[in-house]
Amino acid sequence: YRLKTNALLVTALLATSPFLVYLSQDARMYSLLASLTLGSWLLLMRVWDEPNRRSAWIGWAVVTLLMLATHHLGWVVLLGELAAAVVWHPSTLFGAGRHPRYWIGATALIVLGYLPILATTLDQVQGRLAETSLQLGLDQRIIDLVGAVYRMLAGRTFLALTPSHLVTLAHDHLGQFFLLLLTLLIPLGLVARGMVW
């Protein structure tokens, strides 16, 4: 019953999230990235349930590789998955049995599959770094980094909402402002609930 309730709640959140609705209208890679991220996490949980099953490891590695090839933010997801594995399922990576070998094989598959686009990734990272002058002081670089993260996560993604727009939204359209907060806070609550259970 609890699983069905959670599934319905997550489906409702996905269907009404302004983040995903906006991105579904944008002919870019973000919707595919969201789908592959979900698939990667689901397959990782299957690996945790059946760590000695080779097909589970291969499935996770292939979907994770596709996620990484879709967008560089996939690396952040992969780091989160590895952190979760180390904290909640360390035996999957370091335990006895065949699964440590499967872990090494899955990692090798991801790395070897990513090698053909590594040069492009490095060029894009260097291009981003070149956009900011290295003559700036450390404090200005930190401010620029925070600004870039804000623009990526909030400014562009959430329909160019700036802090001043959020204040206006809260003042003029309180109901819409609370709906926006719910779409941001409920997923965090579900994650916290999942950690407790």
PDB file of C-alpha atoms in Angstrom:
ATOM      1  CA  TYR A   1       0.000   0.000   0.000  1.00  0.00           C
ATOM      2  CA  ARG A   2       2.771   2.422   0.966  1.00  0.00           C
ATOM      3  CA  LEU A   3       4.626   1.751  -2.308  1.00  0.00           C
ATOM      4  CA  LYS A   4       1.481   2.412  -4.363  1.00  0.00           C
ATOM      5  CA  THR A   5       0.791   5.644  -2.472  1.00  0.00           C
ATOM      6  CA  ASN A   6       4.354   6.854  -2.998  1.00  0.00           C
ATOM      7  CA  ALA A   7       4.197   5.940  -6.702  1.00  0.00           C
ATOM      8  CA  LEU A   8       0.972   7.924  -7.165  1.00  0.00           C
ATOM      9  CA  LEU A   9       2.391  10.897  -5.266  1.00  0.00           C
ATOM     10  CA  VAL A  10       5.605  10.941  -7.328  1.00  0.00           C
ATOM     11  CA  THR A  11       3.597  10.612 -10.566  1.00  0.00           C
ATOM     12  CA  ALA A  12       1.407  13.548  -9.565  1.00  0.00           C
ATOM     13  CA  LEU A  13       4.470  15.642  -8.735  1.00  0.00           C
ATOM     14  CA  LEU A  14       6.116  14.799 -12.053  1.00  0.00           C
ATOM     15  CA  ALA A  15       2.952  15.606 -14.004  1.00  0.00           C
ATOM     16  CA  THR A  16       2.481  19.004 -12.347  1.00  0.00           C
ATOM     17  CA  SER A  17       6.071  20.117 -11.800  1.00  0.00           C
ATOM     18  CA  PRO A  18       6.656  23.456 -13.564  1.00  0.00           C
ATOM     19  CA  PHE A  19      10.281  22.365 -13.997  1.00  0.00           C
ATOM     20  CA  LEU A  20       9.388  19.265 -16.027  1.00  0.00           C
ATOM     21  CA  VAL A  21       6.404  20.807 -17.812  1.00  0.00           C
ATOM     22  CA  TYR A  22       8.612  23.667 -18.994  1.00  0.00           C
ATOM     23  CA  LEU A  23      11.396  21.330 -20.085  1.00  0.00           C
ATOM     24  CA  SER A  24       8.938  19.070 -21.932  1.00  0.00           C
ATOM     25  CA  GLN A  25       8.228  22.021 -24.239  1.00  0.00           C
ATOM     26  CA  ASP A  26      11.913  22.619 -24.874  1.00  0.00           C
ATOM     27  CA  ALA A  27      13.445  20.494 -27.643  1.00  0.00           C
ATOM     28  CA  ARG A  28      16.610  19.814 -25.687  1.00  0.00           C
ATOM     29  CA  MET A  29      18.127  17.021 -23.675  1.00  0.00           C
ATOM     30  CA  TYR A  30      16.659  17.737 -20.243  1.00  0.00           C
ATOM     31  CA  SER A  31      13.594  15.487 -20.457  1.00  0.00           C
ATOM     32  CA  LEU A  32      15.770  12.626 -21.688  1.00  0.00           C
ATOM     33  CA  LEU A  33      18.237  13.336 -18.875  1.00  0.00           C
ATOM     34  CA  ALA A  34      15.422  13.169 -16.296  1.00  0.00           C
ATOM     35  CA  SER A  35      14.223   9.832 -17.708  1.00  0.00           C
ATOM     36  CA  LEU A  36      17.717   8.324 -17.800  1.00  0.00           C
ATOM     37  CA  THR A  37      18.412   9.590 -14.268  1.00  0.00           C
ATOM     38  CA  LEU A  38      15.286   7.819 -13.035  1.00  0.00           C
ATOM     39  CA  GLY A  39      16.267   4.670 -14.927  1.00  0.00           C
ATOM     40  CA  SER A  40      19.796   4.761 -13.532  1.00  0.00           C
ATOM     41  CA  TRP A  41      18.538   5.042  -9.933  1.00  0.00           C
ATOM     42  CA  LEU A  42      15.969   2.280 -10.425  1.00  0.00           C
ATOM     43  CA  LEU A  43      18.589  -0.054 -11.882  1.00  0.00           C
ATOM     44  CA  LEU A  44      20.992   0.824  -9.086  1.00  0.00           C
ATOM     45  CA  MET A  45      18.338  -0.208  -6.554  1.00  0.00           C
ATOM     46  CA  ARG A  46      17.963  -3.471  -8.481  1.00  0.00           C
ATOM     47  CA  VAL A  47      21.731  -3.941  -8.162  1.00  0.00           C
ATOM     48  CA  TRP A  48      21.402  -3.406  -4.416  1.00  0.00           C
ATOM     49  CA  ASP A  49      18.668  -6.069  -4.253  1.00  0.00           C
ATOM     50  CA  GLU A  50      20.568  -8.565  -6.452  1.00  0.00           C
ATOM     51  CA  PRO A  51      24.281  -7.686  -6.258  1.00  0.00           C
ATOM     52  CA  ASN A  52      25.416 -11.015  -7.716  1.00  0.00           C
ATOM     53  CA  ARG A  53      23.274 -10.685 -10.847  1.00  0.00           C
ATOM     54  CA  ARG A  54      25.429  -9.686 -13.808  1.00  0.00           C
ATOM     55  CA  SER A  55      22.500  -8.454 -15.930  1.00  0.00           C
ATOM     56  CA  ALA A  56      21.540  -5.932 -13.209  1.00  0.00           C
ATOM     57  CA  TRP A  57      25.047  -4.454 -13.268  1.00  0.00           C
ATOM     58  CA  ILE A  58      25.134  -4.330 -17.082  1.00  0.00           C
ATOM     59  CA  GLY A  59      21.718  -2.642 -17.218  1.00  0.00           C
ATOM     60  CA  TRP A  60      22.786  -0.030 -14.686  1.00  0.00           C
ATOM     61  CA  ALA A  61      26.079   0.628 -16.513  1.00  0.00           C
ATOM     62  CA  VAL A  62      24.420   1.021 -19.931  1.00  0.00           C
ATOM     63  CA  VAL A  63      21.680   3.390 -18.719  1.00  0.00           C
ATOM     64  CA  THR A  64      24.198   5.376 -16.650  1.00  0.00           C
ATOM     65  CA  LEU A  65      26.470   5.709 -19.684  1.00  0.00           C
ATOM     66  CA  LEU A  66      23.538   6.977 -21.760  1.00  0.00           C
ATOM     67  CA  MET A  67      22.742   9.462 -18.971  1.00  0.00           C
ATOM     68  CA  LEU A  68      26.339  10.738 -18.961  1.00  0.00           C
ATOM     69  CA  ALA A  69      26.371  11.011 -22.764  1.00  0.00           C
ATOM     70  CA  THR A  70      23.117  12.991 -22.680  1.00  0.00           C
ATOM     71  CA  HIS A  71      24.330  15.770 -20.370  1.00  0.00           C
ATOM     72  CA  HIS A  72      27.337  16.489 -18.189  1.00  0.00           C
ATOM     73  CA  LEU A  73      25.065  16.884 -15.152  1.00  0.00           C
ATOM     74  CA  GLY A  74      24.829  13.095 -15.260  1.00  0.00           C
ATOM     75  CA  TRP A  75      28.209  13.032 -13.525  1.00  0.00           C
ATOM     76  CA  VAL A  76      26.619  14.746 -10.520  1.00  0.00           C
ATOM     77  CA  VAL A  77      23.937  12.042 -10.469  1.00  0.00           C
ATOM     78  CA  LEU A  78      26.590   9.322 -10.714  1.00  0.00           C
ATOM     79  CA  LEU A  79      28.518  10.837  -7.783  1.00  0.00           C
ATOM     80  CA  GLY A  80      25.273  10.872  -5.780  1.00  0.00           C
ATOM     81  CA  GLU A  81      24.667   7.221  -6.631  1.00  0.00           C
ATOM     82  CA  LEU A  82      28.187   6.277  -5.567  1.00  0.00           C
ATOM     83  CA  ALA A  83      27.811   8.223  -2.314  1.00  0.00           C
ATOM     84  CA  ALA A  84      24.496   6.460  -1.623  1.00  0.00           C
ATOM     85  CA  ALA A  85      26.108   3.085  -2.356  1.00  0.00           C
ATOM     86  CA  VAL A  86      29.005   3.788   0.015  1.00  0.00           C
ATOM     87  CA  VAL A  87      26.690   4.988   2.806  1.00  0.00           C
ATOM     88  CA  TRP A  88      23.753   2.556   2.545  1.00  0.00           C
ATOM     89  CA  HIS A  89      25.083  -0.448   0.610  1.00  0.00           C
ATOM     90  CA  PRO A  90      28.874  -0.638   1.035  1.00  0.00           C
ATOM     91  CA  SER A  91      28.812  -4.418   0.634  1.00  0.00           C
ATOM     92  CA  THR A  92      27.684  -3.909  -2.971  1.00  0.00           C
ATOM     93  CA  LEU A  93      31.037  -2.301  -3.738  1.00  0.00           C
ATOM     94  CA  PHE A  94      33.374  -3.836  -1.185  1.00  0.00           C
ATOM     95  CA  GLY A  95      31.714  -7.037   0.023  1.00  0.00           C
ATOM     96  CA  ALA A  96      32.526 -10.660  -0.615  1.00  0.00           C
ATOM     97  CA  GLY A  97      31.250 -12.591  -3.605  1.00  0.00           C
ATOM     98  CA  ARG A  98      31.171 -11.714  -7.276  1.00  0.00           C
ATOM     99  CA  HIS A  99      29.667  -8.249  -7.039  1.00  0.00           C
ATOM    100  CA  PRO A 100      32.945  -6.318  -6.497  1.00  0.00           C
ATOM    101  CA  ARG A 101      34.099  -7.751  -9.846  1.00  0.00           C
ATOM    102  CA  TYR A 102      30.793  -6.745 -11.395  1.00  0.00           C
ATOM    103  CA  TRP A 103      31.275  -3.259  -9.953  1.00  0.00           C
ATOM    104  CA  ILE A 104      34.711  -3.006 -11.587  1.00  0.00           C
ATOM    105  CA  GLY A 105      33.304  -4.312 -14.881  1.00  0.00           C
ATOM    106  CA  ALA A 106      30.378  -1.871 -14.830  1.00  0.00           C
ATOM    107  CA  THR A 107      32.739   1.024 -14.083  1.00  0.00           C
ATOM    108  CA  ALA A 108      35.042  -0.055 -16.926  1.00  0.00           C
ATOM    109  CA  LEU A 109      32.049  -0.199 -19.293  1.00  0.00           C
ATOM    110  CA  ILE A 110      31.021   3.348 -18.338  1.00  0.00           C
ATOM    111  CA  VAL A 111      34.569   4.740 -18.670  1.00  0.00           C
ATOM    112  CA  LEU A 112      35.318   2.990 -21.979  1.00  0.00           C
ATOM    113  CA  GLY A 113      31.933   3.999 -23.391  1.00  0.00           C
ATOM    114  CA  TYR A 114      32.503   7.638 -22.417  1.00  0.00           C
ATOM    115  CA  LEU A 115      36.024   7.888 -23.876  1.00  0.00           C
ATOM    116  CA  PRO A 116      34.877   8.800 -27.432  1.00  0.00           C
ATOM    117  CA  ILE A 117      33.144  11.958 -26.162  1.00  0.00           C
ATOM    118  CA  LEU A 118      35.711  12.850 -23.494  1.00  0.00           C
ATOM    119  CA  ALA A 119      37.557  15.259 -25.821  1.00  0.00           C
ATOM    120  CA  THR A 120      34.306  17.119 -26.528  1.00  0.00           C
ATOM    121  CA  THR A 121      33.556  17.312 -22.809  1.00  0.00           C
ATOM    122  CA  LEU A 122      36.994  18.741 -22.055  1.00  0.00           C
ATOM    123  CA  ASP A 123      36.623  21.310 -24.862  1.00  0.00           C
ATOM    124  CA  GLN A 124      33.265  22.423 -23.472  1.00  0.00           C
ATOM    125  CA  VAL A 125      34.643  22.705 -19.928  1.00  0.00           C
ATOM    126  CA  GLN A 126      37.625  24.727 -21.173  1.00  0.00           C
ATOM    127  CA  GLY A 127      35.273  26.974 -23.133  1.00  0.00           C
ATOM    128  CA  ARG A 128      33.202  27.619 -20.015  1.00  0.00           C
ATOM    129  CA  LEU A 129      36.312  28.393 -17.997  1.00  0.00           C
ATOM    130  CA  ALA A 130      37.559  30.763 -20.710  1.00  0.00           C
ATOM    131  CA  GLU A 131      34.310  32.748 -20.478  1.00  0.00           C
ATOM    132  CA  THR A 132      35.405  34.000 -17.065  1.00  0.00           C
ATOM    133  CA  SER A 133      38.557  36.052 -16.857  1.00  0.00           C
ATOM    134  CA  LEU A 134      41.229  34.453 -14.706  1.00  0.00           C
ATOM    135  CA  GLN A 135      42.327  37.955 -13.683  1.00  0.00           C
ATOM    136  CA  LEU A 136      39.389  38.169 -11.287  1.00  0.00           C
ATOM    137  CA  GLY A 137      39.958  37.815  -7.575  1.00  0.00           C
ATOM    138  CA  LEU A 138      38.910  34.708  -5.670  1.00  0.00           C
ATOM    139  CA  ASP A 139      35.896  36.444  -4.107  1.00  0.00           C
ATOM    140  CA  GLN A 140      34.577  37.514  -7.532  1.00  0.00           C
ATOM    141  CA  ARG A 141      35.126  33.990  -8.927  1.00  0.00           C
ATOM    142  CA  ILE A 142      33.077  32.547  -6.058  1.00  0.00           C
ATOM    143  CA  ILE A 143      30.295  35.077  -6.695  1.00  0.00           C
ATOM    144  CA  ASP A 144      30.362  34.209 -10.421  1.00  0.00           C
ATOM    145  CA  LEU A 145      30.204  30.490  -9.630  1.00  0.00           C
ATOM    146  CA  VAL A 146      27.214  30.969  -7.326  1.00  0.00           C
ATOM    147  CA  GLY A 147      25.566  33.099 -10.011  1.00  0.00           C
ATOM    148  CA  ALA A 148      26.173  30.432 -12.664  1.00  0.00           C
ATOM    149  CA  VAL A 149      24.693  27.715 -10.455  1.00  0.00           C
ATOM    150  CA  TYR A 150      21.688  29.923  -9.701  1.00  0.00           C
ATOM    151  CA  ARG A 151      21.105  30.668 -13.386  1.00  0.00           C
ATOM    152  CA  MET A 152      21.381  26.992 -14.267  1.00  0.00           C
ATOM    153  CA  LEU A 153      19.172  25.653 -11.492  1.00  0.00           C
ATOM    154  CA  ALA A 154      16.759  28.485 -10.875  1.00  0.00           C
ATOM    155  CA  GLY A 155      17.119  31.270 -13.396  1.00  0.00           C
ATOM    156  CA  ARG A 156      16.883  29.260 -16.604  1.00  0.00           C
ATOM    157  CA  THR A 157      15.155  26.164 -15.400  1.00  0.00           C
ATOM    158  CA  PHE A 158      12.387  27.809 -13.417  1.00  0.00           C
ATOM    159  CA  LEU A 159      11.237  30.130 -16.186  1.00  0.00           C
ATOM    160  CA  ALA A 160      13.857  32.815 -15.519  1.00  0.00           C
ATOM    161  CA  LEU A 161      12.660  33.461 -11.984  1.00  0.00           C
ATOM    162  CA  THR A 162      15.025  35.841 -10.275  1.00  0.00           C
ATOM    163  CA  PRO A 163      14.800  36.749  -6.577  1.00  0.00           C
ATOM    164  CA  SER A 164      12.901  39.915  -7.508  1.00  0.00           C
ATOM    165  CA  HIS A 165      10.453  37.874  -9.626  1.00  0.00           C
ATOM    166  CA  LEU A 166       9.926  35.503  -6.691  1.00  0.00           C
ATOM    167  CA  VAL A 167       9.095  38.439  -4.439  1.00  0.00           C
ATOM    168  CA  THR A 168       6.649  39.755  -7.045  1.00  0.00           C
ATOM    169  CA  LEU A 169       5.121  36.294  -7.446  1.00  0.00           C
ATOM    170  CA  ALA A 170       4.693  35.962  -3.676  1.00  0.00           C
ATOM    171  CA  HIS A 171       3.141  39.428  -3.473  1.00  0.00           C
ATOM    172  CA  ASP A 172       0.850  39.322  -6.520  1.00  0.00           C
ATOM    173  CA  HIS A 173       0.096  35.589  -6.900  1.00  0.00           C
ATOM    174  CA  LEU A 174       0.421  33.972  -3.495  1.00  0.00           C
ATOM    175  CA  GLY A 175      -1.266  30.736  -4.573  1.00  0.00           C
ATOM    176  CA  GLN A 176       1.144  30.219  -7.474  1.00  0.00           C
ATOM    177  CA  PHE A 177       4.067  30.998  -5.206  1.00  0.00           C
ATOM    178  CA  PHE A 178       2.989  28.298  -2.729  1.00  0.00           C
ATOM    179  CA  LEU A 179       2.513  25.805  -5.570  1.00  0.00           C
ATOM    180  CA  LEU A 180       6.062  26.536  -6.727  1.00  0.00           C
ATOM    181  CA  LEU A 181       7.361  25.999  -3.183  1.00  0.00           C
ATOM    182  CA  LEU A 182       5.462  22.704  -2.952  1.00  0.00           C
ATOM    183  CA  THR A 183       7.027  21.421  -6.167  1.00  0.00           C
ATOM    184  CA  LEU A 184      10.423  22.174  -4.651  1.00  0.00           C
ATOM    185  CA  LEU A 185       9.851  21.006  -1.075  1.00  0.00           C
ATOM    186  CA  ILE A 186       7.758  17.856  -1.508  1.00  0.00           C
ATOM    187  CA  PRO A 187      10.463  15.964  -3.447  1.00  0.00           C
ATOM    188  CA  LEU A 188      12.947  16.849  -0.699  1.00  0.00           C
ATOM    189  CA  GLY A 189      10.463  15.557   1.864  1.00  0.00           C
ATOM    190  CA  LEU A 190      10.073  12.310  -0.081  1.00  0.00           C
ATOM    191  CA  VAL A 191      13.847  11.871  -0.178  1.00  0.00           C
ATOM    192  CA  ALA A 192      14.056  12.489   3.580  1.00  0.00           C
ATOM    193  CA  ARG A 193      11.197  10.056   4.153  1.00  0.00           C
ATOM    194  CA  GLY A 194      12.968   7.439   2.036  1.00  0.00           C
ATOM    195  CA  MET A 195      16.151   7.882   4.066  1.00  0.00           C
ATOM    196  CA  VAL A 196      14.291   7.382   7.333  1.00  0.00           C
ATOM    197  CA  TRP A 197      12.508   4.244   6.070  1.00  0.00           C
TER     198      TRP A 197
END
